[in-house]
Amino acid sequence: MTLVLRNLQIVIPLRRAVLRRNMEALRHILGVKEYDLGVICVDNRKIQLINYQYKKKNCPTDVLSFPFQENLAAGELPQPSFPDDYNLGDIFLGVEFIYQQCQEQKDDFYSVMTVTAAHGMCHLLGYQHRSEAEWRQHRITFDVWKLLTVMVKPSLHIQPWETLCHLEAVLPCTRANVRVIVSHDNCCFSFHSCTFAPDAA
Amino acid sequence: MLSSFSRTLVSALRFTAPRPLEQLLQPGLSAGSLAAVRPFTRGLWMLSGAGRGSASSSVLRSPFLYCRQSLPTCGCGGLHTEGDKAFSEFLADEIQEEKKIQKDASLPKVSGGWELEIHGTEAKLVKKIAGEKVTVTFNTNNSIPPSFEEESQEGQKGDENEPELVSMPNFVVEVTKQDTKQTLVFDCHYPEDEAGHGEGESDIFSIREVSFQPTGDSEWKETSYNLNTDSLDWALYDHLMDFLADRGVDNTFADELVELSTSLEHQEYIQFLEDLKKFVKCS
């Protein structure tokens, strides 16, 4: 089904083809290719507006997800009755926010953006991290190695272990995993720790 | 907007019981109501002092006045009515107001080394990159989305909060390579929801059609294949957008084009008002 990309901002120049390829890879790995998905790239101003409107947080952020299916159990793919309802929902990517973080951490913009989008897709699939308990409880189990083979291409300029780090960071991982990430890539962890930590009550 | 206004008018006339609104609107609604207009016209005429002294039949008979003492004569042989005079005064005020809100006398620049050529309402941005010539053409006529007008009518916020008119023209990008006889032509536009509110979820601009045209031909070749993007593979569409971005036609460009077009349209509007004033006043 359709992956709709929208670029609503002028701050960060985007390569749409690269973003689409990475997003298609993610959809393939997560087994959700038959569902529609919207990925909307916005600047700090717009994502701050949405963040405030829907989450009452008046600050820019990296990603916000809006599932099409409400109350989806984590890990269960939606089984709609009508073909039109084969829709996961929309992910808003704060590309300006992500870019700024990447500049600070000297990280690759497109790979981080893909990881951030993967985080957003996990939310669309029902995974949450509103509390630490929930964070620990919801663990995604899918074939990491399969993901590695798809994502690690020379054109992405990232090494397999980096991808693994990104993946572990994006998944609701155990503390042990976090330690692994730290030992491999401090930058990666420091960036993701703030994003993937359980939400403050 | 016009149709919705007409609808309101008709339904108001149909359903208002003692019809006070109808009485108010009637003078302006039909030719048969000319008698109702006359007192007002006469009132103005008398105020101007020209009808002083008598209610002679010549005054009542001719609401239109040829060049007389109270109006400047110009020898054009055309009509000069009180309406023309009021119209001209109105235009003078309007021009003054429009010049007041004109942001800058000079046109906003489009970054990226584009050269601007203007031919009336048509503008061309041209640049050369490494053996390629990129031309962007747009016309400011009918480039203001109608939704702005509707919004201001519904909002009734008053003059201070009136939304600014923004010109969002369709534009054509032509990419010509030195060693080919064909030009790749992209027909681009600003999607409706973006044009209407600026907070929609459409891209800032999108490609509607792509085709090859013979280089140098001013005539559009209808027999060339036209790639419509409505049913296009999304991946191909993204590559086309990236292709344009590499040539300087990206979201930033589209945003700056809106500023340029808005400024050009405003200039043309003021020029039109000035021409209209000259035409009406005939001097």
CSV table of C-alpha atoms in Angstrom, one decimal:
chain,number,residue,atom,x,y,z
A,1,MET,CA,0.0,0.0,0.0
A,2,THR,CA,1.0,3.6,-0.1
A,3,LEU,CA,3.7,5.4,1.7
A,4,VAL,CA,3.0,9.1,1.5
A,5,LEU,CA,5.8,11.5,2.0
A,6,ARG,CA,5.2,15.2,2.6
A,7,ASN,CA,7.8,17.9,3.1
A,8,LEU,CA,6.1,20.9,4.7
A,9,GLN,CA,9.2,22.8,5.7
A,10,ILE,CA,11.9,24.9,4.1
A,11,VAL,CA,14.5,24.9,6.8
A,12,ILE,CA,16.3,21.6,6.0
A,13,PRO,CA,16.8,20.5,2.4
A,14,LEU,CA,15.6,16.9,2.1
A,15,ARG,CA,16.4,14.1,-0.4
A,16,ARG,CA,13.0,12.5,-0.7
A,17,ALA,CA,14.2,9.5,-2.6
A,18,VAL,CA,16.6,8.5,0.2
A,19,LEU,CA,14.0,9.0,2.8
A,20,ARG,CA,11.5,6.9,0.9
A,21,ARG,CA,14.0,4.1,0.3
A,22,ASN,CA,14.8,3.9,4.1
A,23,MET,CA,11.1,4.1,5.0
A,24,GLU,CA,10.2,1.4,2.6
A,25,ALA,CA,12.9,-0.8,4.1
A,26,LEU,CA,11.5,-0.2,7.5
A,27,ARG,CA,8.0,-1.1,6.4
A,28,HIS,CA,9.3,-4.3,4.8
A,29,ILE,CA,11.1,-5.3,8.0
A,30,LEU,CA,8.2,-4.6,10.3
A,31,GLY,CA,5.9,-6.5,7.9
A,32,VAL,CA,3.5,-3.6,7.4
A,33,LYS,CA,3.9,-3.0,3.7
A,34,GLU,CA,0.2,-3.7,3.1
A,35,TYR,CA,-0.7,-0.7,5.3
A,36,ASP,CA,-0.8,2.9,4.2
A,37,LEU,CA,1.5,5.2,6.1
A,38,GLY,CA,2.1,8.9,6.1
A,39,VAL,CA,5.4,10.5,6.9
A,40,ILE,CA,5.3,14.3,7.2
A,41,CYS,CA,8.4,16.3,7.6
A,42,VAL,CA,8.0,19.6,9.5
A,43,ASP,CA,10.1,22.3,11.1
A,44,ASN,CA,10.5,23.1,14.8
A,45,ARG,CA,7.7,25.6,14.8
A,46,LYS,CA,5.1,23.2,13.4
A,47,ILE,CA,6.1,20.2,15.5
A,48,GLN,CA,6.1,22.4,18.6
A,49,LEU,CA,2.6,23.5,17.7
A,50,ILE,CA,1.4,19.9,17.3
A,51,ASN,CA,3.2,18.8,20.4
A,52,TYR,CA,1.4,21.4,22.4
A,53,GLN,CA,-1.9,20.8,20.7
A,54,TYR,CA,-2.0,17.1,21.3
A,55,LYS,CA,0.4,16.4,24.2
A,56,LYS,CA,0.4,19.8,26.0
A,57,LYS,CA,4.2,20.0,25.7
A,58,ASN,CA,5.3,23.3,24.4
A,59,CYS,CA,8.6,22.4,22.9
A,60,PRO,CA,9.8,21.0,19.6
A,61,THR,CA,10.6,17.3,19.4
A,62,ASP,CA,11.9,14.7,17.0
A,63,VAL,CA,8.8,12.6,16.2
A,64,LEU,CA,5.1,12.5,16.9
A,65,SER,CA,2.8,9.6,15.9
A,66,PHE,CA,-0.9,9.5,15.2
A,67,PRO,CA,-2.2,5.9,14.8
A,68,PHE,CA,-5.1,5.3,12.6
A,69,GLN,CA,-6.2,2.4,14.8
A,70,GLU,CA,-6.9,3.4,18.3
A,71,ASN,CA,-6.1,1.2,21.3
A,72,LEU,CA,-4.0,-1.2,19.3
A,73,ALA,CA,-2.4,-3.9,21.4
A,74,ALA,CA,1.4,-3.7,21.2
A,75,GLY,CA,2.7,-6.1,18.6
A,76,GLU,CA,-0.6,-6.9,17.1
A,77,LEU,CA,-1.1,-5.8,13.5
A,78,PRO,CA,-4.5,-4.2,12.8
A,79,GLN,CA,-6.9,-6.5,11.0
A,80,PRO,CA,-9.5,-4.1,9.5
A,81,SER,CA,-12.7,-5.2,7.8
A,82,PHE,CA,-12.5,-2.7,5.0
A,83,PRO,CA,-9.6,-2.3,2.5
A,84,ASP,CA,-9.6,1.5,3.1
A,85,ASP,CA,-8.8,0.9,6.8
A,86,TYR,CA,-5.5,-0.7,6.0
A,87,ASN,CA,-3.8,2.3,7.4
A,88,LEU,CA,-1.2,2.6,10.2
A,89,GLY,CA,-1.5,6.4,10.5
A,90,ASP,CA,0.8,9.3,10.3
A,91,ILE,CA,4.3,10.1,11.6
A,92,PHE,CA,5.4,13.7,12.0
A,93,LEU,CA,9.2,14.0,11.8
A,94,GLY,CA,10.7,17.1,13.3
A,95,VAL,CA,13.4,17.2,10.7
A,96,GLU,CA,14.8,20.5,11.9
A,97,PHE,CA,15.1,19.2,15.5
A,98,ILE,CA,16.7,15.9,14.2
A,99,TYR,CA,19.1,17.9,12.1
A,100,GLN,CA,20.2,20.1,15.0
A,101,GLN,CA,20.7,17.0,17.2
A,102,CYS,CA,22.8,15.4,14.4
A,103,GLN,CA,24.9,18.5,14.0
A,104,GLU,CA,25.6,18.5,17.8
A,105,GLN,CA,26.3,14.7,17.9
A,106,LYS,CA,28.0,14.6,14.5
A,107,ASP,CA,25.6,11.8,13.5
A,108,ASP,CA,24.4,10.9,10.1
A,109,PHE,CA,21.2,12.8,9.4
A,110,TYR,CA,19.4,10.3,7.2
A,111,SER,CA,20.2,7.3,9.3
A,112,VAL,CA,19.0,9.1,12.5
A,113,MET,CA,15.9,10.2,10.7
A,114,THR,CA,15.2,6.6,9.7
A,115,VAL,CA,15.7,5.4,13.3
A,116,THR,CA,13.5,8.2,14.6
A,117,ALA,CA,10.8,7.2,12.0
A,118,ALA,CA,11.1,3.6,13.2
A,119,HIS,CA,10.4,4.8,16.7
A,120,GLY,CA,7.3,6.6,15.4
A,121,MET,CA,6.2,3.4,13.6
A,122,CYS,CA,6.5,1.4,16.8
A,123,HIS,CA,4.1,3.8,18.4
A,124,LEU,CA,1.7,3.4,15.4
A,125,LEU,CA,1.9,-0.4,16.2
A,126,GLY,CA,0.8,0.1,19.7
A,127,TYR,CA,4.1,0.3,21.6
A,128,GLN,CA,4.2,2.9,24.3
A,129,HIS,CA,6.7,4.2,26.8
A,130,ARG,CA,4.5,6.3,29.0
A,131,SER,CA,5.9,4.6,32.2
A,132,GLU,CA,9.0,2.6,32.9
A,133,ALA,CA,6.8,-0.5,33.4
A,134,GLU,CA,5.3,-0.1,30.0
A,135,TRP,CA,8.6,0.7,28.6
A,136,ARG,CA,10.0,-2.6,29.9
A,137,GLN,CA,6.9,-4.6,29.1
A,138,HIS,CA,6.7,-3.6,25.4
A,139,ARG,CA,9.5,-5.2,23.6
A,140,ILE,CA,9.4,-5.5,19.9
A,141,THR,CA,10.6,-8.9,18.6
A,142,PHE,CA,11.5,-8.9,15.0
A,143,ASP,CA,14.4,-10.1,13.0
A,144,VAL,CA,17.2,-7.6,13.7
A,145,TRP,CA,19.5,-9.3,11.4
A,146,LYS,CA,17.0,-9.1,8.6
A,147,LEU,CA,16.8,-5.4,9.2
A,148,LEU,CA,20.6,-5.2,9.1
A,149,THR,CA,20.8,-6.9,5.7
A,150,VAL,CA,18.3,-4.5,4.3
A,151,MET,CA,19.4,-1.3,5.8
A,152,VAL,CA,23.2,-1.6,5.8
A,153,LYS,CA,24.0,-0.6,2.3
A,154,PRO,CA,27.2,1.3,1.3
A,155,SER,CA,25.1,4.3,0.3
A,156,LEU,CA,23.9,4.8,3.8
A,157,HIS,CA,27.5,5.3,5.1
A,158,ILE,CA,26.8,3.4,8.3
A,159,GLN,CA,28.5,0.4,9.7
A,160,PRO,CA,26.5,-2.7,10.8
A,161,TRP,CA,27.3,-2.1,14.5
A,162,GLU,CA,26.1,1.4,14.2
A,163,THR,CA,22.8,0.2,12.8
A,164,LEU,CA,22.5,-2.3,15.6
A,165,CYS,CA,23.0,0.5,18.1
A,166,HIS,CA,20.4,2.6,16.4
A,167,LEU,CA,18.0,-0.4,16.4
A,168,GLU,CA,18.6,-1.2,20.0
A,169,ALA,CA,18.0,2.4,20.9
A,170,VAL,CA,14.9,2.6,18.9
A,171,LEU,CA,13.4,-0.5,20.5
A,172,PRO,CA,12.2,-0.5,24.0
A,173,CYS,CA,15.4,-2.1,25.2
A,174,THR,CA,16.7,-3.4,28.5
A,175,ARG,CA,19.3,-1.6,30.4
A,176,ALA,CA,21.9,-4.2,29.4
A,177,ASN,CA,21.3,-3.2,25.8
A,178,VAL,CA,21.7,0.4,26.7
A,179,ARG,CA,25.1,-0.5,28.1
A,180,VAL,CA,26.1,-2.2,24.9
A,181,ILE,CA,25.1,1.0,23.1
A,182,VAL,CA,27.2,3.1,25.3
A,183,SER,CA,30.2,0.9,24.9
A,184,HIS,CA,29.8,1.2,21.1
A,185,ASP,CA,28.6,4.7,20.5
A,186,ASN,CA,28.4,7.3,23.1
A,187,CYS,CA,27.0,9.8,20.7
A,188,CYS,CA,24.2,7.5,19.7
A,189,PHE,CA,23.2,6.8,23.3
A,190,SER,CA,23.3,10.3,24.5
A,191,PHE,CA,21.1,11.4,21.7
A,192,HIS,CA,18.6,8.6,22.1
A,193,SER,CA,18.6,8.4,25.9
A,194,CYS,CA,16.5,11.6,26.1
A,195,THR,CA,14.1,10.5,23.4
A,196,PHE,CA,13.5,7.0,24.4
A,197,ALA,CA,13.5,7.2,28.2
A,198,PRO,CA,10.1,6.7,29.7
A,199,ASP,CA,7.9,9.8,29.6
A,200,ALA,CA,7.9,11.8,32.8
A,201,ALA,CA,4.7,11.3,34.8
B,1,MET,CA,-17.4,33.7,-3.1
B,2,LEU,CA,-19.6,35.4,-5.6
B,3,SER,CA,-22.0,32.5,-5.8
B,4,SER,CA,-22.2,32.1,-2.0
B,5,PHE,CA,-22.9,35.8,-1.7
B,6,SER,CA,-25.6,35.6,-4.4
B,7,ARG,CA,-27.1,32.7,-2.6
B,8,THR,CA,-27.3,34.6,0.7
B,9,LEU,CA,-28.8,37.5,-1.1
B,10,VAL,CA,-31.5,35.4,-2.8
B,11,SER,CA,-32.4,33.5,0.3
B,12,ALA,CA,-32.5,36.7,2.4
B,13,LEU,CA,-34.9,38.2,-0.2
B,14,ARG,CA,-37.0,35.1,-0.2
B,15,PHE,CA,-37.5,34.6,3.5
B,16,THR,CA,-37.4,37.9,5.2
B,17,ALA,CA,-41.0,38.6,6.2
B,18,PRO,CA,-41.6,42.4,6.0
B,19,ARG,CA,-38.6,42.6,3.8
B,20,PRO,CA,-36.7,45.6,5.2
B,21,LEU,CA,-33.5,44.1,3.7
B,22,GLU,CA,-35.2,43.8,0.3
B,23,GLN,CA,-36.0,47.5,0.4
B,24,LEU,CA,-32.5,48.3,1.3
B,25,LEU,CA,-31.0,46.1,-1.4
B,26,GLN,CA,-33.6,46.7,-4.1
B,27,PRO,CA,-32.1,49.9,-5.6
B,28,GLY,CA,-28.9,48.0,-6.5
B,29,LEU,CA,-30.6,44.9,-7.7
B,30,SER,CA,-32.5,45.7,-10.9
B,31,ALA,CA,-32.8,48.3,-13.6
B,32,GLY,CA,-36.5,48.6,-12.8
B,33,SER,CA,-35.5,50.2,-9.5
B,34,LEU,CA,-33.9,53.2,-11.1
B,35,ALA,CA,-36.4,55.5,-9.6
B,36,ALA,CA,-35.3,54.5,-6.2
B,37,VAL,CA,-31.7,55.4,-7.1
B,38,ARG,CA,-32.5,58.8,-8.3
B,39,PRO,CA,-33.1,60.6,-5.0
B,40,PHE,CA,-29.7,59.5,-3.8
B,41,THR,CA,-28.1,60.6,-7.1
B,42,ARG,CA,-30.0,63.9,-6.9
B,43,GLY,CA,-28.9,64.3,-3.3
B,44,LEU,CA,-25.3,64.1,-4.3
B,45,TRP,CA,-25.9,66.4,-7.2
B,46,MET,CA,-27.5,69.0,-5.0
B,47,LEU,CA,-24.7,68.6,-2.5
B,48,SER,CA,-22.2,69.4,-5.1
B,49,GLY,CA,-24.0,72.6,-5.8
B,50,ALA,CA,-24.4,72.2,-9.5
B,51,GLY,CA,-28.2,71.6,-9.3
B,52,ARG,CA,-28.8,74.8,-7.3
B,53,GLY,CA,-31.8,76.9,-8.0
B,54,SER,CA,-34.2,74.7,-9.9
B,55,ALA,CA,-35.6,71.2,-10.1
B,56,SER,CA,-35.6,71.7,-13.8
B,57,SER,CA,-36.5,68.9,-16.1
B,58,SER,CA,-33.1,68.8,-17.6
B,59,VAL,CA,-31.5,67.9,-14.3
B,60,LEU,CA,-34.1,65.2,-13.6
B,61,ARG,CA,-33.8,63.8,-17.1
B,62,SER,CA,-30.1,63.5,-17.2
B,63,PRO,CA,-28.3,61.7,-14.4
B,64,PHE,CA,-25.2,61.7,-16.7
B,65,LEU,CA,-23.5,64.9,-17.1
B,66,TYR,CA,-21.2,66.0,-19.8
B,67,CYS,CA,-18.1,68.1,-19.0
B,68,ARG,CA,-19.5,71.1,-17.2
B,69,GLN,CA,-18.3,73.8,-14.8
B,70,SER,CA,-18.2,71.5,-11.8
B,71,LEU,CA,-16.2,68.8,-13.5
B,72,PRO,CA,-12.8,69.1,-15.1
B,73,THR,CA,-13.1,69.3,-18.8
B,74,CYS,CA,-10.6,67.3,-20.8
B,75,GLY,CA,-11.8,67.3,-24.4
B,76,CYS,CA,-11.9,63.6,-24.6
B,77,GLY,CA,-15.5,63.6,-25.8
B,78,GLY,CA,-16.4,60.9,-23.2
B,79,LEU,CA,-18.9,60.9,-20.4
B,80,HIS,CA,-18.0,62.5,-17.1
B,81,THR,CA,-20.5,61.7,-14.4
B,82,GLU,CA,-20.8,62.3,-10.7
B,83,GLY,CA,-20.3,58.6,-10.5
B,84,ASP,CA,-17.0,58.9,-12.4
B,85,LYS,CA,-15.9,61.6,-10.1
B,86,ALA,CA,-16.7,59.6,-7.0
B,87,PHE,CA,-15.1,56.6,-8.6
B,88,SER,CA,-11.9,58.5,-9.3
B,89,GLU,CA,-11.8,59.8,-5.7
B,90,PHE,CA,-12.3,56.3,-4.4
B,91,LEU,CA,-9.5,55.1,-6.6
B,92,ALA,CA,-7.2,57.8,-5.4
B,93,ASP,CA,-7.8,56.7,-1.8
B,94,GLU,CA,-7.5,53.1,-2.7
B,95,ILE,CA,-4.1,53.7,-4.4
B,96,GLN,CA,-2.9,55.6,-1.4
B,97,GLU,CA,-3.9,52.8,0.9
B,98,GLU,CA,-2.3,50.1,-1.3
B,99,LYS,CA,0.9,52.1,-1.5
B,100,LYS,CA,0.9,52.3,2.2
B,101,ILE,CA,0.8,48.6,2.7
B,102,GLN,CA,3.3,47.9,-0.1
B,103,LYS,CA,6.2,46.4,1.8
B,104,ASP,CA,9.0,47.5,-0.3
B,105,ALA,CA,9.4,49.4,-3.6
B,106,SER,CA,12.0,46.9,-4.8
B,107,LEU,CA,11.1,43.3,-5.5
B,108,PRO,CA,12.1,40.5,-3.1
B,109,LYS,CA,15.1,38.5,-4.3
B,110,VAL,CA,15.0,34.8,-5.0
B,111,SER,CA,18.2,33.3,-3.7
B,112,GLY,CA,20.3,30.9,-5.8
B,113,GLY,CA,21.6,33.1,-8.6
B,114,TRP,CA,18.3,33.5,-10.6
B,115,GLU,CA,17.9,36.3,-13.1
B,116,LEU,CA,14.5,37.9,-13.3
B,117,GLU,CA,12.8,39.0,-16.5
B,118,ILE,CA,9.4,40.6,-16.3
B,119,HIS,CA,6.9,41.0,-19.2
B,120,GLY,CA,3.7,42.5,-17.8
B,121,THR,CA,2.1,39.9,-15.6
B,122,GLU,CA,4.5,37.2,-16.8
B,123,ALA,CA,7.8,36.7,-15.0
B,124,LYS,CA,10.7,34.5,-15.8
B,125,LEU,CA,13.5,33.3,-13.5
B,126,VAL,CA,16.5,32.0,-15.4
B,127,LYS,CA,19.7,30.4,-14.3
B,128,LYS,CA,22.5,28.4,-15.8
B,129,ILE,CA,24.2,25.6,-14.0
B,130,ALA,CA,27.0,23.6,-15.6
B,131,GLY,CA,25.8,23.5,-19.1
B,132,GLU,CA,22.1,23.4,-18.2
B,133,LYS,CA,19.6,26.2,-18.4
B,134,VAL,CA,16.8,26.3,-16.0
B,135,THR,CA,13.8,28.6,-16.6
B,136,VAL,CA,10.9,29.1,-14.3
B,137,THR,CA,7.9,31.0,-15.7
B,138,PHE,CA,4.8,32.2,-14.0
B,139,ASN,CA,1.9,34.6,-14.4
B,140,THR,CA,0.5,36.6,-11.6
B,141,ASN,CA,-3.0,36.8,-13.2
B,142,ASN,CA,-5.5,34.9,-11.1
B,143,SER,CA,-2.8,33.7,-8.8
B,144,ILE,CA,-4.5,34.6,-5.5
B,145,PRO,CA,-6.4,31.6,-4.1
B,146,PRO,CA,-10.1,32.4,-3.6
B,147,SER,CA,-10.1,30.9,-0.2
B,148,PHE,CA,-8.4,34.0,1.2
B,149,GLU,CA,-11.4,36.1,0.3
B,150,GLU,CA,-13.8,33.6,1.8
B,151,GLU,CA,-11.9,33.4,5.0
B,152,SER,CA,-11.9,37.2,5.4
B,153,GLN,CA,-15.6,37.3,4.7
B,154,GLU,CA,-16.4,34.6,7.2
B,155,GLY,CA,-14.0,35.8,9.8
B,156,GLN,CA,-15.4,39.4,10.0
B,157,LYS,CA,-12.4,40.4,11.9
B,158,GLY,CA,-12.1,43.9,10.7
B,159,ASP,CA,-9.4,45.6,8.7
B,160,GLU,CA,-6.5,45.1,11.2
B,161,ASN,CA,-6.8,41.3,11.2
B,162,GLU,CA,-7.5,40.9,7.5
B,163,PRO,CA,-5.4,38.1,6.2
B,164,GLU,CA,-2.7,39.2,3.8
B,165,LEU,CA,-3.3,38.3,0.2
B,166,VAL,CA,-0.8,35.9,-1.1
B,167,SER,CA,-0.1,35.1,-4.7
B,168,MET,CA,0.5,31.4,-5.4
B,169,PRO,CA,0.8,31.0,-9.1
B,170,ASN,CA,1.2,27.9,-11.1
B,171,PHE,CA,4.7,27.8,-12.5
B,172,VAL,CA,6.5,26.0,-15.2
B,173,VAL,CA,10.1,24.7,-14.9
B,174,GLU,CA,12.0,24.1,-18.1
B,175,VAL,CA,15.4,22.3,-17.9
B,176,THR,CA,17.4,22.4,-21.1
B,177,LYS,CA,20.7,20.6,-21.6
B,178,GLN,CA,23.2,21.9,-24.1
B,179,ASP,CA,23.6,18.8,-26.1
B,180,THR,CA,20.0,17.9,-26.5
B,181,LYS,CA,17.2,19.3,-28.6
B,182,GLN,CA,14.6,18.6,-26.0
B,183,THR,CA,13.6,20.5,-22.9
B,184,LEU,CA,12.2,18.8,-19.9
B,185,VAL,CA,9.1,20.7,-18.7
B,186,PHE,CA,7.6,20.5,-15.3
B,187,ASP,CA,4.2,21.9,-14.7
B,188,CYS,CA,4.1,22.8,-11.0
B,189,HIS,CA,1.5,24.3,-8.6
B,190,TYR,CA,0.8,25.1,-5.0
B,191,PRO,CA,-1.7,22.5,-3.7
B,192,GLU,CA,-5.1,23.8,-2.6
B,193,ASP,CA,-5.0,23.3,1.2
B,194,GLU,CA,-1.6,24.8,1.4
B,195,ALA,CA,-2.8,27.8,-0.6
B,196,GLY,CA,-5.9,28.2,1.5
B,197,HIS,CA,-4.6,28.0,5.0
B,198,GLY,CA,-0.8,27.5,5.1
B,199,GLU,CA,-1.2,24.8,7.7
B,200,GLY,CA,-2.3,21.9,5.6
B,201,GLU,CA,-0.6,18.6,5.0
B,202,SER,CA,0.3,19.0,1.4
B,203,ASP,CA,3.8,19.6,0.1
B,204,ILE,CA,4.6,23.3,-0.3
B,205,PHE,CA,4.5,22.8,-4.1
B,206,SER,CA,3.9,19.8,-6.3
B,207,ILE,CA,4.5,18.6,-9.8
B,208,ARG,CA,1.4,18.1,-11.8
B,209,GLU,CA,2.7,17.1,-15.2
B,210,VAL,CA,6.1,16.4,-16.9
B,211,SER,CA,6.8,16.3,-20.6
B,212,PHE,CA,9.5,16.8,-23.2
B,213,GLN,CA,9.1,19.8,-25.5
B,214,PRO,CA,11.4,20.8,-28.5
B,215,THR,CA,14.0,23.3,-27.3
B,216,GLY,CA,13.4,26.8,-28.5
B,217,ASP,CA,9.8,26.2,-29.6
B,218,SER,CA,7.4,28.7,-28.2
B,219,GLU,CA,4.4,26.5,-29.2
B,220,TRP,CA,3.4,23.7,-26.9
B,221,LYS,CA,3.6,20.4,-28.7
B,222,GLU,CA,0.4,18.5,-27.9
B,223,THR,CA,1.7,15.3,-29.4
B,224,SER,CA,4.5,15.0,-26.8
B,225,TYR,CA,3.8,12.4,-24.0
B,226,ASN,CA,2.5,14.1,-20.9
B,227,LEU,CA,3.3,12.4,-17.6
B,228,ASN,CA,0.5,13.1,-15.2
B,229,THR,CA,1.6,12.7,-11.6
B,230,ASP,CA,-1.9,11.8,-10.3
B,231,SER,CA,-1.3,8.1,-10.7
B,232,LEU,CA,2.5,8.1,-10.7
B,233,ASP,CA,4.7,5.7,-8.8
B,234,TRP,CA,5.6,7.6,-5.7
B,235,ALA,CA,9.3,6.7,-5.9
B,236,LEU,CA,9.5,8.2,-9.4
B,237,TYR,CA,7.7,11.3,-8.2
B,238,ASP,CA,10.3,11.7,-5.3
B,239,HIS,CA,13.1,11.4,-7.8
B,240,LEU,CA,11.6,14.1,-10.0
B,241,MET,CA,11.3,16.3,-6.9
B,242,ASP,CA,14.9,15.7,-6.1
B,243,PHE,CA,15.9,16.4,-9.7
B,244,LEU,CA,14.3,19.8,-9.4
B,245,ALA,CA,15.8,20.4,-6.0
B,246,ASP,CA,19.3,19.8,-7.4
B,247,ARG,CA,18.5,22.6,-9.9
B,248,GLY,CA,17.5,25.0,-7.2
B,249,VAL,CA,13.7,24.4,-7.4
B,250,ASP,CA,13.0,23.2,-3.9
B,251,ASN,CA,10.7,24.3,-1.0
B,252,THR,CA,12.8,27.3,-0.2
B,253,PHE,CA,12.6,28.4,-3.8
B,254,ALA,CA,8.8,27.9,-3.9
B,255,ASP,CA,8.5,29.9,-0.7
B,256,GLU,CA,10.5,32.8,-2.2
B,257,LEU,CA,8.6,32.6,-5.4
B,258,VAL,CA,5.4,33.2,-3.4
B,259,GLU,CA,6.9,36.4,-2.0
B,260,LEU,CA,8.1,37.6,-5.4
B,261,SER,CA,4.8,36.8,-7.1
B,262,THR,CA,2.8,38.5,-4.3
B,263,SER,CA,5.0,41.6,-4.6
B,264,LEU,CA,4.7,41.6,-8.5
B,265,GLU,CA,0.9,41.0,-8.3
B,266,HIS,CA,0.6,43.9,-5.9
B,267,GLN,CA,2.6,46.2,-8.1
B,268,GLU,CA,0.5,45.2,-11.1
B,269,TYR,CA,-2.7,45.8,-9.0
B,270,ILE,CA,-1.6,49.3,-8.1
B,271,GLN,CA,-0.6,50.0,-11.7
B,272,PHE,CA,-4.0,48.8,-12.8
B,273,LEU,CA,-5.7,51.1,-10.3
B,274,GLU,CA,-3.7,54.0,-11.5
B,275,ASP,CA,-4.5,53.3,-15.1
B,276,LEU,CA,-8.2,52.9,-14.2
B,277,LYS,CA,-8.1,56.2,-12.4
B,278,LYS,CA,-6.6,57.9,-15.4
B,279,PHE,CA,-9.1,56.3,-17.7
B,280,VAL,CA,-12.1,57.2,-15.5
B,281,LYS,CA,-10.9,60.7,-14.8
B,282,CYS,CA,-9.6,61.2,-18.3
B,283,SER,CA,-6.8,63.6,-17.5
